[in-house]
Amino acid sequence: MSGATDHFLVRGGARLSGAVRVSGAKNSVLKLMAASLLAEGTTVLGNVPRILDVAVMGEVLRRLGCEVVREGSSVRITVPERPGHEADYDLVRRIRASIAVLGPLVARCGEAKVALPGGDAIGSRGLDMHVAGLVKLGATVDSEHGYLIARAPRLSGAAVWLDFPSVGATENLLMAATLAKGTTVIDNAAREPEIVDLCQMLVQMGALIDGVGSSTLTVEGVETLSPVQHETVPDRIVAGTWAVAAVMTRGAVTVLGSRPEHLDMPLEKLTQAGATVTVVDDGFHVEMDRRPSAVDVVTLPYPGFATDFQPLFLGLNTIAEGTSMITENVFESRWMFVDELVRLGAEVRTDGHHAVVRGREQLSGAPVTAHDIRAGAGLVLAGLVADGVTEVGDVHHIDRGYAGFVDTLVALGADVQRISVAEPDWLD
Ligand code: UD1
């Protein structure tokens, strides 16, 4: 199903139309899987996307002694009384989100040894707030031979202020705090829907959390948590990807299984670009009948405009009428794919946090390379509105976050083909 050298052949020109159904959010389910470590027994997660990152996180948990079984759209995770406490570099480097096991493991086992991650090539993505927060909770944290090693016989509640509302740091500290002794207050916490999802699962497990959905999370530590069944929140980034695809190709797409209230900002931007967006039962419908107008975008933590949408909107602006300014405030070097877009004839100039995009009627197909998940998706969408054939390489990045990406595009009428070079058997 996947291989590092697979590529997509995209023939531009089709107008996308039809209905798609999105599944659970990658950025949520990976943390829910990590959270299962907090309780002995069997946790069942529903609405789990069939993506590479879930398979890798499953392997991280297996190596910690858990049994991980996929059953349809669910994943069943059985956590032993004493899980292991080490996550190795060969897995962690493949998904940065595996750092999410750090907090649960130190809280549950008193020790965690997690390789320093790699992940997307989108900026330095430090871990200083994760570490400083765990130290506040009483852990000692050392970095040795490429591993972070955190130790604490029992964590103790504390007040933690985050310099920036980091998604990963909020999640790690939240999970650690659930089993700490006493009260933890996480201030300037991230508020993404995926964090709300994690809070809801933790509360179901028996955690005491106040302020869910706000930037101040108060956690009263408990002695133990219990395994639960939990449905993963729908993937707002995947839902938004199909919406942008509809607008770029002047199509009409209904996105089902999604929550439009998690997409207020991007859907408003698409409306400004000229699209008609209608909320329907179980999702929303996007329709576009003309060339989009350029829209400015400024990325910020939720409820601001998500950085994960930035490459998609940058792509949209390359074929829009007018000039736009994109400002990236969350990751410092998320411009790598601009060079790829320029290969397709886009007119983009970057300067520090800003990119200025001069829209043109059409792009021109060429071979390009995906450097991360969303940039990869952005290049495929650009290929849909390019003249001729666009060959997108390194599509394993797209496999990390999109289930059945090509099949979905083909069902919507696009001319996209996967050229498989290798068929390894490690995905399912
Ligand atoms: C998560 C998402 C990613 C999304 C991002 C921001 C997952 C698996 N990934 O990533 O798709 O783009 O949120 O919405 O959920 N930082 C530090 N020190 C820290 C932690 C973060 O400097 O200790 C910086 C990072 O370098 C980055 C910024 O803070 O510049 C945002 O990072 P963060 O919110 O933590 O993103 P992730 O959790 O890595």
Short mmCIF file of C-alpha atoms and ligand atoms in Angstrom, two decimals:
data_model
loop_
_atom_site.label_atom_id
_atom_site.label_comp_id
_atom_site.label_asym_id
_atom_site.label_seq_id
_atom_site.Cartn_x
_atom_site.Cartn_y
_atom_site.Cartn_z
CA MET A 1 0.00 0.00 0.00
CA SER A 2 2.87 2.39 0.61
CA GLY A 3 6.52 2.96 -0.16
CA ALA A 4 8.99 5.80 0.11
CA THR A 5 9.34 6.11 -3.63
CA ASP A 6 5.65 5.97 -4.57
CA HIS A 7 4.36 8.96 -6.46
CA PHE A 8 1.10 10.37 -7.73
CA LEU A 9 0.39 11.34 -11.31
CA VAL A 10 -2.13 14.17 -11.36
CA ARG A 11 -3.74 15.31 -14.63
CA GLY A 12 -5.31 18.70 -14.10
CA GLY A 13 -8.59 20.03 -15.37
CA ALA A 14 -11.35 18.11 -13.59
CA ARG A 15 -14.06 19.87 -11.62
CA LEU A 16 -14.50 17.91 -8.38
CA SER A 17 -18.03 16.95 -7.43
CA GLY A 18 -19.71 14.49 -5.12
CA ALA A 19 -19.66 13.57 -1.44
CA VAL A 20 -16.81 12.45 0.80
CA ARG A 21 -16.83 11.16 4.35
CA VAL A 22 -14.01 12.03 6.74
CA SER A 23 -12.92 9.85 9.63
CA GLY A 24 -11.32 10.64 12.98
CA ALA A 25 -8.56 13.20 13.38
CA LYS A 26 -4.96 12.06 13.13
CA ASN A 27 -3.93 14.79 15.56
CA SER A 28 -6.41 13.49 18.08
CA VAL A 29 -6.24 9.73 17.77
CA LEU A 30 -2.45 9.56 18.19
CA LYS A 31 -2.81 11.28 21.58
CA LEU A 32 -5.83 9.15 22.53
CA MET A 33 -3.70 6.09 21.84
CA ALA A 34 -1.00 7.51 24.13
CA ALA A 35 -3.64 8.30 26.78
CA SER A 36 -4.72 4.65 26.84
CA LEU A 37 -1.39 3.97 28.62
CA LEU A 38 -2.77 5.75 31.68
CA ALA A 39 -5.12 2.86 32.53
CA GLU A 40 -4.59 -0.88 32.84
CA GLY A 41 -7.03 -2.86 30.68
CA THR A 42 -8.71 -2.52 27.30
CA THR A 43 -9.46 0.85 25.74
CA VAL A 44 -11.41 0.91 22.47
CA LEU A 45 -11.06 3.90 20.17
CA GLY A 46 -13.62 4.40 17.41
CA ASN A 47 -13.55 6.39 14.14
CA VAL A 48 -9.82 5.66 13.76
CA PRO A 49 -8.41 6.67 10.36
CA ARG A 50 -6.48 4.09 8.29
CA ILE A 51 -3.31 6.11 8.04
CA LEU A 52 0.36 5.36 8.39
CA ASP A 53 0.82 7.38 11.60
CA VAL A 54 -1.78 5.27 13.41
CA ALA A 55 0.05 2.09 12.36
CA VAL A 56 3.34 3.48 13.66
CA MET A 57 1.80 4.64 16.95
CA GLY A 58 0.27 1.17 17.29
CA GLU A 59 3.76 -0.27 16.98
CA VAL A 60 5.07 2.15 19.64
CA LEU A 61 2.38 0.84 22.01
CA ARG A 62 3.08 -2.80 21.09
CA ARG A 63 6.73 -2.37 22.01
CA LEU A 64 5.57 -0.99 25.37
CA GLY A 65 3.85 -4.34 25.95
CA CYS A 66 0.33 -3.39 24.82
CA GLU A 67 -1.83 -5.50 22.54
CA VAL A 68 -3.10 -3.36 19.66
CA VAL A 69 -5.73 -4.77 17.31
CA ARG A 70 -7.66 -3.06 14.54
CA GLU A 71 -11.33 -4.08 14.27
CA GLY A 72 -12.99 -2.26 11.38
CA SER A 73 -12.88 1.44 12.15
CA SER A 74 -11.94 0.81 15.80
CA VAL A 75 -8.64 0.09 17.49
CA ARG A 76 -8.57 -2.02 20.65
CA ILE A 77 -5.61 -1.37 22.96
CA THR A 78 -4.95 -3.63 25.93
CA VAL A 79 -2.50 -2.11 28.37
CA PRO A 80 -0.70 -4.40 30.85
CA GLU A 81 -0.40 -3.72 34.58
CA ARG A 82 3.22 -2.71 34.04
CA PRO A 83 3.87 -1.33 30.56
CA GLY A 84 7.41 -0.84 29.33
CA HIS A 85 8.76 2.68 29.43
CA GLU A 86 10.95 2.99 26.33
CA ALA A 87 10.05 4.34 22.89
CA ASP A 88 12.83 3.75 20.35
CA TYR A 89 14.25 6.10 17.75
CA ASP A 90 13.37 3.89 14.76
CA LEU A 91 9.65 4.52 15.46
CA VAL A 92 9.72 7.92 17.15
CA ARG A 93 11.64 9.50 14.28
CA ARG A 94 8.80 8.50 11.95
CA ILE A 95 6.11 10.31 13.91
CA ARG A 96 6.91 13.20 16.16
CA ALA A 97 3.57 12.73 17.91
CA SER A 98 4.96 9.64 19.65
CA ILE A 99 6.50 12.11 22.13
CA ALA A 100 2.94 12.04 23.56
CA VAL A 101 3.80 8.81 25.42
CA LEU A 102 6.30 10.74 27.58
CA GLY A 103 3.73 12.26 29.98
CA PRO A 104 1.56 9.14 30.39
CA LEU A 105 4.58 6.85 30.90
CA VAL A 106 6.27 8.96 33.55
CA ALA A 107 2.94 9.37 35.34
CA ARG A 108 2.09 5.67 35.20
CA CYS A 109 5.53 3.97 35.44
CA GLY A 110 7.62 6.60 37.25
CA GLU A 111 10.01 6.59 34.32
CA ALA A 112 9.94 7.27 30.58
CA LYS A 113 12.69 7.02 28.02
CA VAL A 114 11.60 8.43 24.68
CA ALA A 115 13.82 9.07 21.67
CA LEU A 116 14.00 12.66 20.52
CA PRO A 117 11.62 12.77 17.55
CA GLY A 118 11.92 13.81 13.94
CA GLY A 119 8.60 14.15 12.11
CA ASP A 120 7.58 16.76 9.55
CA ALA A 121 10.25 18.95 8.06
CA ILE A 122 8.48 22.13 9.13
CA GLY A 123 10.69 24.01 11.55
CA SER A 124 12.61 23.17 14.70
CA ARG A 125 9.61 22.20 16.88
CA GLY A 126 11.38 22.25 20.24
CA LEU A 127 10.35 20.27 23.28
CA ASP A 128 11.40 22.81 25.91
CA MET A 129 7.84 23.43 27.16
CA HIS A 130 7.18 19.69 27.50
CA VAL A 131 10.35 19.34 29.57
CA ALA A 132 9.91 22.50 31.68
CA GLY A 133 6.32 21.47 32.48
CA LEU A 134 7.30 17.95 33.60
CA VAL A 135 10.07 19.42 35.75
CA LYS A 136 7.45 21.70 37.37
CA LEU A 137 5.46 18.56 38.12
CA GLY A 138 8.48 17.18 39.99
CA ALA A 139 10.17 15.02 37.33
CA THR A 140 13.88 15.03 36.59
CA VAL A 141 14.42 15.14 32.84
CA ASP A 142 17.75 14.36 31.18
CA SER A 143 18.74 14.18 27.56
CA GLU A 144 21.18 11.33 26.90
CA HIS A 145 22.32 9.68 23.67
CA GLY A 146 19.34 11.00 21.70
CA TYR A 147 16.77 10.09 24.35
CA LEU A 148 14.74 12.17 26.78
CA ILE A 149 14.63 10.38 30.12
CA ALA A 150 12.03 11.56 32.63
CA ARG A 151 11.82 10.14 36.16
CA ALA A 152 9.48 10.80 39.09
CA PRO A 153 8.32 8.23 41.68
CA ARG A 154 5.05 10.24 41.76
CA LEU A 155 4.44 13.51 40.00
CA SER A 156 3.00 16.34 42.07
CA GLY A 157 0.56 18.98 40.90
CA ALA A 158 1.91 22.46 40.13
CA ALA A 159 1.11 25.69 38.30
CA VAL A 160 2.50 25.61 34.76
CA TRP A 161 2.49 28.60 32.39
CA LEU A 162 3.23 27.81 28.78
CA ASP A 163 5.19 30.46 26.84
CA PHE A 164 3.08 29.58 23.80
CA PRO A 165 -0.11 27.46 23.61
CA SER A 166 1.74 24.42 22.30
CA VAL A 167 -0.59 21.57 21.33
CA GLY A 168 1.91 18.82 22.17
CA ALA A 169 3.07 20.34 25.47
CA THR A 170 -0.51 20.91 26.63
CA GLU A 171 -1.37 17.28 25.86
CA ASN A 172 1.70 15.79 27.52
CA LEU A 173 1.27 17.86 30.69
CA LEU A 174 -2.47 17.26 30.81
CA MET A 175 -1.99 13.48 30.65
CA ALA A 176 0.83 13.57 33.21
CA ALA A 177 -1.24 15.73 35.58
CA THR A 178 -4.19 13.31 35.67
CA LEU A 179 -2.21 10.90 37.86
CA ALA A 180 -0.15 13.49 39.78
CA LYS A 181 -0.67 14.11 43.49
CA GLY A 182 -2.65 17.30 43.95
CA THR A 183 -3.75 20.09 41.64
CA THR A 184 -2.12 21.17 38.38
CA VAL A 185 -3.09 24.38 36.59
CA ILE A 186 -1.95 24.65 32.97
CA ASP A 187 -2.17 28.26 31.86
CA ASN A 188 -1.99 29.49 28.26
CA ALA A 189 -3.03 25.96 27.28
CA ALA A 190 -3.82 25.13 23.66
CA ARG A 191 -7.56 24.94 22.87
CA GLU A 192 -7.67 22.89 19.66
CA PRO A 193 -10.71 20.60 19.21
CA GLU A 194 -8.28 17.66 19.46
CA ILE A 195 -7.34 18.78 22.99
CA VAL A 196 -10.99 18.97 23.93
CA ASP A 197 -11.36 15.42 22.56
CA LEU A 198 -8.45 14.24 24.73
CA CYS A 199 -9.92 15.98 27.79
CA GLN A 200 -13.27 14.28 27.15
CA MET A 201 -11.64 10.87 26.98
CA LEU A 202 -9.59 11.53 30.13
CA VAL A 203 -12.70 12.68 32.02
CA GLN A 204 -14.49 9.51 30.90
CA MET A 205 -11.49 7.55 32.27
CA GLY A 206 -12.03 9.21 35.66
CA ALA A 207 -9.76 12.25 35.41
CA LEU A 208 -10.88 15.46 37.11
CA ILE A 209 -10.40 18.33 34.67
CA ASP A 210 -11.89 21.79 34.84
CA GLY A 211 -11.90 24.42 32.09
CA VAL A 212 -12.11 22.02 29.14
CA GLY A 213 -11.95 24.07 25.92
CA SER A 214 -10.45 27.09 27.68
CA SER A 215 -6.86 28.26 27.99
CA THR A 216 -6.72 27.39 31.71
CA LEU A 217 -6.95 23.70 32.48
CA THR A 218 -7.18 22.68 36.12
CA VAL A 219 -6.46 19.03 36.84
CA GLU A 220 -7.06 17.35 40.17
CA GLY A 221 -4.84 14.26 40.20
CA VAL A 222 -6.39 10.86 40.95
CA GLU A 223 -4.83 7.53 42.00
CA THR A 224 -5.94 5.47 38.99
CA LEU A 225 -7.87 5.77 35.76
CA SER A 226 -10.05 3.21 33.99
CA PRO A 227 -10.08 2.10 30.35
CA VAL A 228 -12.95 3.38 28.19
CA GLN A 229 -14.56 3.35 24.76
CA HIS A 230 -14.21 6.63 22.92
CA GLU A 231 -15.05 7.98 19.44
CA THR A 232 -12.34 10.12 17.85
CA VAL A 233 -13.34 13.67 16.89
CA PRO A 234 -13.64 14.14 13.08
CA ASP A 235 -10.56 15.35 11.22
CA ARG A 236 -11.09 19.05 10.56
CA ILE A 237 -7.90 19.33 8.49
CA VAL A 238 -8.92 16.53 6.13
CA ALA A 239 -12.44 18.02 5.90
CA GLY A 240 -10.92 21.41 5.07
CA THR A 241 -8.67 19.84 2.44
CA TRP A 242 -11.70 18.61 0.46
CA ALA A 243 -13.33 22.01 0.84
CA VAL A 244 -10.26 23.77 -0.59
CA ALA A 245 -10.09 21.19 -3.40
CA ALA A 246 -13.71 21.96 -4.30
CA VAL A 247 -13.02 25.70 -4.42
CA MET A 248 -9.79 25.42 -6.41
CA THR A 249 -11.39 23.21 -9.06
CA ARG A 250 -14.64 25.25 -9.17
CA GLY A 251 -16.50 22.17 -8.03
CA ALA A 252 -19.25 21.15 -5.61
CA VAL A 253 -18.35 18.82 -2.73
CA THR A 254 -20.30 17.68 0.32
CA VAL A 255 -18.09 16.78 3.28
CA LEU A 256 -19.82 14.37 5.65
CA GLY A 257 -18.82 13.12 9.10
CA SER A 258 -17.35 16.50 9.91
CA ARG A 259 -18.07 19.31 12.33
CA PRO A 260 -18.27 22.66 10.53
CA GLU A 261 -18.07 24.49 13.88
CA HIS A 262 -14.42 23.36 14.07
CA LEU A 263 -13.81 24.96 10.68
CA ASP A 264 -15.24 28.44 11.21
CA MET A 265 -12.12 30.30 10.10
CA PRO A 266 -11.19 28.33 6.96
CA LEU A 267 -14.81 28.13 5.77
CA GLU A 268 -15.18 31.89 6.28
CA LYS A 269 -12.01 32.39 4.19
CA LEU A 270 -13.44 30.18 1.43
CA THR A 271 -16.61 32.28 1.49
CA GLN A 272 -14.46 35.41 1.11
CA ALA A 273 -12.81 33.70 -1.86
CA GLY A 274 -16.24 33.47 -3.46
CA ALA A 275 -17.49 30.02 -2.47
CA THR A 276 -20.92 29.18 -1.13
CA VAL A 277 -20.70 27.14 2.05
CA THR A 278 -23.82 25.52 3.47
CA VAL A 279 -24.09 23.53 6.68
CA VAL A 280 -25.88 20.22 6.05
CA ASP A 281 -26.84 17.32 8.26
CA ASP A 282 -23.57 15.68 9.45
CA GLY A 283 -21.29 18.12 7.63
CA PHE A 284 -21.20 20.90 5.07
CA HIS A 285 -21.39 21.56 1.34
CA VAL A 286 -19.02 23.79 -0.64
CA GLU A 287 -19.73 25.09 -4.12
CA MET A 288 -17.72 27.36 -6.39
CA ASP A 289 -18.57 28.58 -9.89
CA ARG A 290 -15.75 31.00 -10.69
CA ARG A 291 -12.08 31.74 -10.26
CA PRO A 292 -11.43 32.28 -6.51
CA SER A 293 -10.52 35.74 -5.19
CA ALA A 294 -7.25 36.06 -3.28
CA VAL A 295 -7.59 35.83 0.53
CA ASP A 296 -5.07 36.86 3.20
CA VAL A 297 -4.33 34.32 5.91
CA VAL A 298 -2.59 34.65 9.29
CA THR A 299 -1.88 31.41 11.16
CA LEU A 300 -2.44 31.31 14.92
CA PRO A 301 -3.28 28.75 17.60
CA TYR A 302 -6.96 27.72 17.69
CA PRO A 303 -9.46 29.36 17.29
CA GLY A 304 -7.13 31.22 14.93
CA PHE A 305 -6.42 30.00 11.41
CA ALA A 306 -4.69 26.57 11.66
CA THR A 307 -1.12 26.37 10.37
CA ASP A 308 -1.99 22.99 8.84
CA PHE A 309 -4.28 24.80 6.37
CA GLN A 310 -1.60 27.28 5.37
CA PRO A 311 -0.11 25.24 2.48
CA LEU A 312 -3.59 24.52 1.13
CA PHE A 313 -4.61 28.18 1.14
CA LEU A 314 -1.28 29.18 -0.29
CA GLY A 315 -1.97 26.80 -3.16
CA LEU A 316 -5.46 28.24 -3.59
CA ASN A 317 -4.05 31.75 -3.76
CA THR A 318 -1.62 30.80 -6.54
CA ILE A 319 -4.58 30.55 -8.94
CA ALA A 320 -6.74 33.26 -7.38
CA GLU A 321 -7.60 36.63 -8.81
CA GLY A 322 -5.44 39.20 -7.03
CA THR A 323 -2.52 39.25 -4.61
CA SER A 324 -2.54 37.83 -1.11
CA MET A 325 -0.32 37.82 1.95
CA ILE A 326 0.10 34.66 4.00
CA THR A 327 1.62 35.08 7.47
CA GLU A 328 2.97 32.02 9.27
CA ASN A 329 3.21 32.51 13.04
CA VAL A 330 3.31 28.94 14.33
CA PHE A 331 6.17 27.19 12.50
CA GLU A 332 9.12 29.27 11.40
CA SER A 333 10.07 27.47 8.21
CA ARG A 334 6.87 26.14 6.75
CA TRP A 335 7.79 27.55 3.34
CA MET A 336 9.66 24.55 1.99
CA PHE A 337 6.94 23.71 -0.43
CA VAL A 338 6.88 27.19 -1.92
CA ASP A 339 9.85 26.15 -4.07
CA GLU A 340 7.77 23.21 -5.30
CA LEU A 341 4.82 25.46 -6.11
CA VAL A 342 7.16 27.77 -8.00
CA ARG A 343 8.11 24.75 -10.12
CA LEU A 344 4.42 24.64 -11.09
CA GLY A 345 4.62 28.25 -12.22
CA ALA A 346 3.28 29.88 -9.04
CA GLU A 347 4.37 33.43 -8.26
CA VAL A 348 5.29 33.45 -4.57
CA ARG A 349 7.86 35.46 -2.65
CA THR A 350 8.68 34.77 0.99
CA ASP A 351 10.26 37.10 3.51
CA GLY A 352 10.53 35.92 7.12
CA HIS A 353 7.06 35.00 8.34
CA HIS A 354 5.34 36.32 5.22
CA ALA A 355 4.62 35.03 1.74
CA VAL A 356 3.20 37.24 -0.98
CA VAL A 357 1.28 35.34 -3.65
CA ARG A 358 0.34 36.82 -7.02
CA GLY A 359 -2.46 34.74 -8.44
CA ARG A 360 -2.37 33.51 -12.02
CA GLU A 361 -5.00 31.86 -14.23
CA GLN A 362 -3.43 28.42 -14.28
CA LEU A 363 -0.42 26.47 -13.03
CA SER A 364 1.75 24.34 -15.25
CA GLY A 365 2.28 20.63 -14.44
CA ALA A 366 5.79 19.49 -13.44
CA PRO A 367 7.51 16.91 -11.19
CA VAL A 368 7.47 18.08 -7.54
CA THR A 369 8.24 16.59 -4.13
CA ALA A 370 6.10 16.39 -0.97
CA HIS A 371 8.04 17.43 2.14
CA ASP A 372 5.30 17.00 4.74
CA ILE A 373 1.69 15.87 4.99
CA ARG A 374 -0.18 19.09 4.26
CA ALA A 375 2.34 20.41 1.74
CA GLY A 376 1.99 17.07 -0.06
CA ALA A 377 -1.79 17.44 -0.17
CA GLY A 378 -1.36 21.07 -1.28
CA LEU A 379 0.80 19.98 -4.21
CA VAL A 380 -1.77 17.43 -5.36
CA LEU A 381 -4.50 20.10 -5.23
CA ALA A 382 -2.23 22.42 -7.20
CA GLY A 383 -1.79 19.63 -9.75
CA LEU A 384 -5.58 19.47 -10.14
CA VAL A 385 -5.56 23.02 -11.48
CA ALA A 386 -2.34 22.74 -13.50
CA ASP A 387 -2.06 22.32 -17.21
CA GLY A 388 -0.80 18.80 -18.10
CA VAL A 389 0.67 16.26 -15.68
CA THR A 390 2.03 16.94 -12.20
CA GLU A 391 4.08 14.15 -10.69
CA VAL A 392 4.14 14.39 -6.88
CA GLY A 393 6.99 12.39 -5.30
CA ASP A 394 7.54 11.17 -1.71
CA VAL A 395 3.82 10.64 -1.19
CA HIS A 396 4.46 8.54 1.92
CA HIS A 397 4.08 11.91 3.68
CA ILE A 398 0.50 12.11 2.40
CA ASP A 399 -0.15 8.52 3.57
CA ARG A 400 0.77 9.63 7.09
CA GLY A 401 -2.34 11.77 7.36
CA TYR A 402 -4.88 10.99 4.63
CA ALA A 403 -6.73 7.68 4.37
CA GLY A 404 -7.45 6.67 0.76
CA PHE A 405 -6.37 10.04 -0.64
CA VAL A 406 -6.23 8.97 -4.28
CA ASP A 407 -9.44 6.90 -4.10
CA THR A 408 -11.32 9.86 -2.67
CA LEU A 409 -10.05 12.21 -5.38
CA VAL A 410 -10.91 9.71 -8.10
CA ALA A 411 -14.42 9.28 -6.65
CA LEU A 412 -14.82 13.05 -6.91
CA GLY A 413 -13.86 12.93 -10.58
CA ALA A 414 -10.16 13.79 -10.46
CA ASP A 415 -7.61 12.13 -12.71
CA VAL A 416 -5.03 10.96 -10.16
CA GLN A 417 -3.06 7.75 -10.19
CA ARG A 418 -0.73 6.19 -7.66
CA ILE A 419 2.42 4.71 -9.11
CA SER A 420 3.60 2.11 -6.62
CA VAL A 421 7.23 1.19 -6.61
CA ALA A 422 7.33 -0.98 -3.49
CA GLU A 423 4.73 -2.92 -1.51
CA PRO A 424 6.03 -3.33 2.07
CA ASP A 425 3.73 -5.20 4.42
CA TRP A 426 4.14 -3.14 7.57
CA LEU A 427 0.94 -1.12 7.14
CA ASP A 428 -1.84 -3.33 8.57
C1 UD1 B 1 0.51 19.81 16.52
C2 UD1 B 1 -0.02 19.10 15.30
C3 UD1 B 1 0.41 19.80 14.02
C4 UD1 B 1 0.00 21.25 14.06
C5 UD1 B 1 0.50 21.91 15.35
C6 UD1 B 1 0.02 23.33 15.53
C7 UD1 B 1 -0.12 16.80 16.01
C8 UD1 B 1 0.38 15.42 15.82
N1 UD1 B 1 0.48 17.74 15.29
O1 UD1 B 1 1.94 19.75 16.47
O2 UD1 B 1 -0.24 19.16 12.91
O3 UD1 B 1 0.56 21.93 12.95
O4 UD1 B 1 0.06 21.16 16.50
O5 UD1 B 1 -1.35 23.38 15.47
O6 UD1 B 1 -1.05 17.04 16.75
N2 UD1 B 1 7.32 24.63 20.49
C9 UD1 B 1 8.40 24.97 21.22
N3 UD1 B 1 8.64 24.25 22.36
C10 UD1 B 1 7.84 23.25 22.80
C11 UD1 B 1 6.73 22.90 22.02
C12 UD1 B 1 6.48 23.62 20.86
O7 UD1 B 1 9.15 25.87 20.88
O8 UD1 B 1 8.12 22.65 23.86
C13 UD1 B 1 7.02 25.40 19.25
C14 UD1 B 1 7.20 24.57 18.01
O9 UD1 B 1 8.53 24.61 17.59
C15 UD1 B 1 6.27 25.28 17.04
C16 UD1 B 1 5.13 25.78 17.94
O10 UD1 B 1 5.66 25.77 19.24
O11 UD1 B 1 6.91 26.37 16.47
C17 UD1 B 1 3.87 24.96 17.85
O12 UD1 B 1 4.13 23.65 18.26
P1 UD1 B 1 2.99 22.72 18.88
O13 UD1 B 1 1.74 23.50 19.09
O14 UD1 B 1 3.58 22.02 20.06
O15 UD1 B 1 2.74 21.69 17.70
P2 UD1 B 1 2.81 20.12 17.75
O16 UD1 B 1 2.12 19.60 18.97
O17 UD1 B 1 4.19 19.66 17.47
#
